[in-house]
Amino acid sequence: MESCCGASKSVTSNVVCPLSKTKGKQVKLITLEGLLNANALAQLESDKTYYFCSEQECNVVYFNEEQQVFIKNDLKVPVFQKDLKEDVLACYCFNWTRARIREEIKQTGKSEAVHEISMHIKANRCGCEVNNPQGSCCLGNVSSFIKQVEKLY
Ligand SMILES: [Zn+2]
């Protein structure tokens, strides 16, 4: 699997979400700084480590070990893992929504998304750290969504 932008592999920690008890993936501050709306950003504690909760049913997006949480409404963008709507981005850097991927597969039987995104990654154009709420490369999410849709057509 290709990875990108130095954020590449997200490491699962043993720190669990206060709400869903899901193990969090550590994210860099720059990800929160890029994606929190103004009110939430004003609560950010820059000396703390934050974690991403990937549980679909959970309203918490980021948390720290002091039980501080940022929820879905604190972000400027919908979170792929937590919002199943068709217009939600899977690839936040190059604008691949679920709808765009689904439409491409409907039309052509396959999706060029992974190929195209990989090309951009190779050319160092990827900005997952500041664009993607999970703070790491989107390719895993994109390719599993493609597999899921391809089964339908
Ligand atoms: Zn959670």
Coordinates of C-alpha atoms and ligand atoms in Angstrom, one line a residue:
M1 CA 0.0 0.0 0.0
E2 CA 1.3 3.4 -0.9
S3 CA 1.5 6.0 1.8
C4 CA 1.9 9.7 1.7
C5 CA 3.0 12.9 3.3
G6 CA 5.0 11.7 6.2
A7 CA 1.9 11.1 8.2
S8 CA 1.7 7.8 6.3
K9 CA 1.0 5.0 8.8
S10 CA -1.4 5.8 11.5
V11 CA -0.4 3.9 14.7
T12 CA -3.1 2.6 16.9
S13 CA -2.5 3.5 20.5
N14 CA -3.7 2.0 23.8
V15 CA -5.5 5.3 24.6
V16 CA -9.2 4.8 24.3
C17 CA -12.0 7.1 23.3
P18 CA -13.9 8.3 26.5
L19 CA -17.2 7.6 24.8
S20 CA -16.9 4.5 22.6
K21 CA -13.8 3.0 24.2
T22 CA -12.3 2.6 20.8
K23 CA -8.5 2.6 20.7
G24 CA -7.3 5.9 19.2
K25 CA -4.9 6.6 16.5
Q26 CA -2.4 9.3 17.4
V27 CA -2.8 12.4 15.2
K28 CA -0.5 15.4 14.9
L29 CA -1.6 18.8 16.2
I30 CA -1.4 20.2 12.7
T31 CA -4.3 18.0 11.7
L32 CA -6.5 19.4 14.4
E33 CA -5.2 22.9 13.7
G34 CA -6.3 22.4 10.1
L35 CA -9.7 20.9 10.6
L36 CA -11.2 22.3 13.9
N37 CA -13.5 25.2 13.5
A38 CA -12.7 28.4 15.3
N39 CA -14.5 27.8 18.6
A40 CA -13.1 24.3 18.9
L41 CA -9.6 25.4 17.9
A42 CA -9.7 27.9 20.8
Q43 CA -9.9 24.9 23.2
L44 CA -6.9 23.1 21.7
E45 CA -4.1 22.4 24.2
S46 CA -1.0 22.4 22.1
D47 CA 1.1 20.5 24.7
K48 CA -1.2 17.5 24.7
T49 CA -1.3 14.5 22.5
Y50 CA -4.5 13.9 20.6
Y51 CA -6.0 10.7 19.2
F52 CA -8.5 10.0 16.5
C53 CA -11.6 7.8 17.2
S54 CA -12.5 5.9 14.0
E55 CA -15.7 4.2 15.4
Q56 CA -18.5 5.0 13.0
E57 CA -21.2 5.3 15.7
C58 CA -19.2 7.5 18.0
N59 CA -19.7 11.3 18.0
V60 CA -16.1 11.9 19.2
V61 CA -13.5 12.6 16.6
Y62 CA -10.5 13.6 18.7
F63 CA -9.7 13.1 22.3
N64 CA -6.7 13.3 24.7
E65 CA -5.7 11.5 27.8
E66 CA -7.4 14.2 30.0
Q67 CA -10.8 13.2 28.5
Q68 CA -11.0 16.3 26.5
V69 CA -13.0 15.6 23.3
F70 CA -13.8 17.2 20.0
I71 CA -16.9 16.0 18.3
K72 CA -18.1 15.9 14.7
N73 CA -19.6 19.4 14.9
D74 CA -16.2 20.8 16.0
L75 CA -14.8 20.0 12.5
K76 CA -15.1 22.0 9.3
V77 CA -15.6 18.9 7.3
P78 CA -17.6 15.7 7.6
V79 CA -15.6 12.7 8.7
F80 CA -15.5 9.8 6.3
Q81 CA -15.6 7.1 9.0
K82 CA -18.5 8.7 10.8
D83 CA -20.7 10.1 8.0
L84 CA -22.0 7.6 5.4
K85 CA -23.5 10.3 3.1
E86 CA -22.6 10.1 -0.6
D87 CA -21.2 13.6 -0.8
V88 CA -18.6 12.9 1.9
L89 CA -15.0 12.9 0.8
A90 CA -13.0 9.6 0.9
C91 CA -9.9 11.4 -0.5
Y92 CA -9.8 14.9 1.1
C93 CA -6.9 16.1 -1.0
F94 CA -8.1 15.3 -4.5
N95 CA -11.8 15.6 -4.1
W96 CA -13.0 12.0 -4.4
T97 CA -16.4 11.7 -2.8
R98 CA -18.3 8.4 -2.4
A99 CA -20.6 9.7 -5.2
R100 CA -17.8 10.4 -7.6
I101 CA -16.2 6.9 -7.1
R102 CA -19.6 5.2 -7.3
E103 CA -20.5 7.1 -10.5
E104 CA -17.2 6.2 -12.1
I105 CA -17.7 2.5 -11.4
K106 CA -21.3 2.7 -12.7
Q107 CA -20.0 4.2 -15.9
T108 CA -16.8 2.3 -16.6
G109 CA -17.0 -0.7 -14.3
K110 CA -13.9 0.4 -12.3
S111 CA -12.5 3.3 -10.5
E112 CA -9.3 5.2 -11.4
A113 CA -9.2 6.8 -7.9
V114 CA -6.5 4.7 -6.4
H115 CA -4.3 5.0 -9.5
E116 CA -4.8 8.8 -9.7
I117 CA -4.3 9.4 -6.0
S118 CA -1.1 7.2 -6.1
M119 CA 0.3 9.3 -8.9
H120 CA -0.3 12.5 -6.8
I121 CA 1.4 10.9 -3.8
K122 CA 4.4 10.0 -5.9
A123 CA 4.6 13.6 -7.0
N124 CA 4.5 14.7 -3.3
R125 CA 1.2 16.6 -3.7
C126 CA -0.6 14.8 -0.9
G127 CA -1.7 16.9 2.1
C128 CA -3.5 14.3 4.2
E129 CA -2.0 15.7 7.4
V130 CA -4.0 18.9 7.1
N131 CA -6.9 17.8 4.9
N132 CA -8.0 14.4 6.2
P133 CA -9.5 14.2 9.7
Q134 CA -7.7 10.9 10.3
G135 CA -4.4 12.8 9.7
S136 CA -3.1 10.0 7.5
C137 CA -3.3 8.7 4.0
C138 CA -6.7 8.1 2.6
L139 CA -5.8 5.2 0.2
G140 CA -6.9 2.5 2.5
N141 CA -10.4 4.0 2.9
V142 CA -10.6 4.7 -0.8
S143 CA -9.7 1.2 -1.9
S144 CA -12.0 -0.5 0.6
F145 CA -14.9 1.7 -0.6
I146 CA -14.1 0.8 -4.2
K147 CA -14.1 -2.9 -3.4
Q148 CA -17.4 -2.5 -1.6
V149 CA -19.0 -0.7 -4.6
E150 CA -17.5 -2.9 -7.3
K151 CA -19.4 -5.8 -5.8
L152 CA -22.7 -4.0 -6.6
Y153 CA -22.1 -3.5 -10.3
Ligands
ZN1 ZN -15.2 7.2 20.0

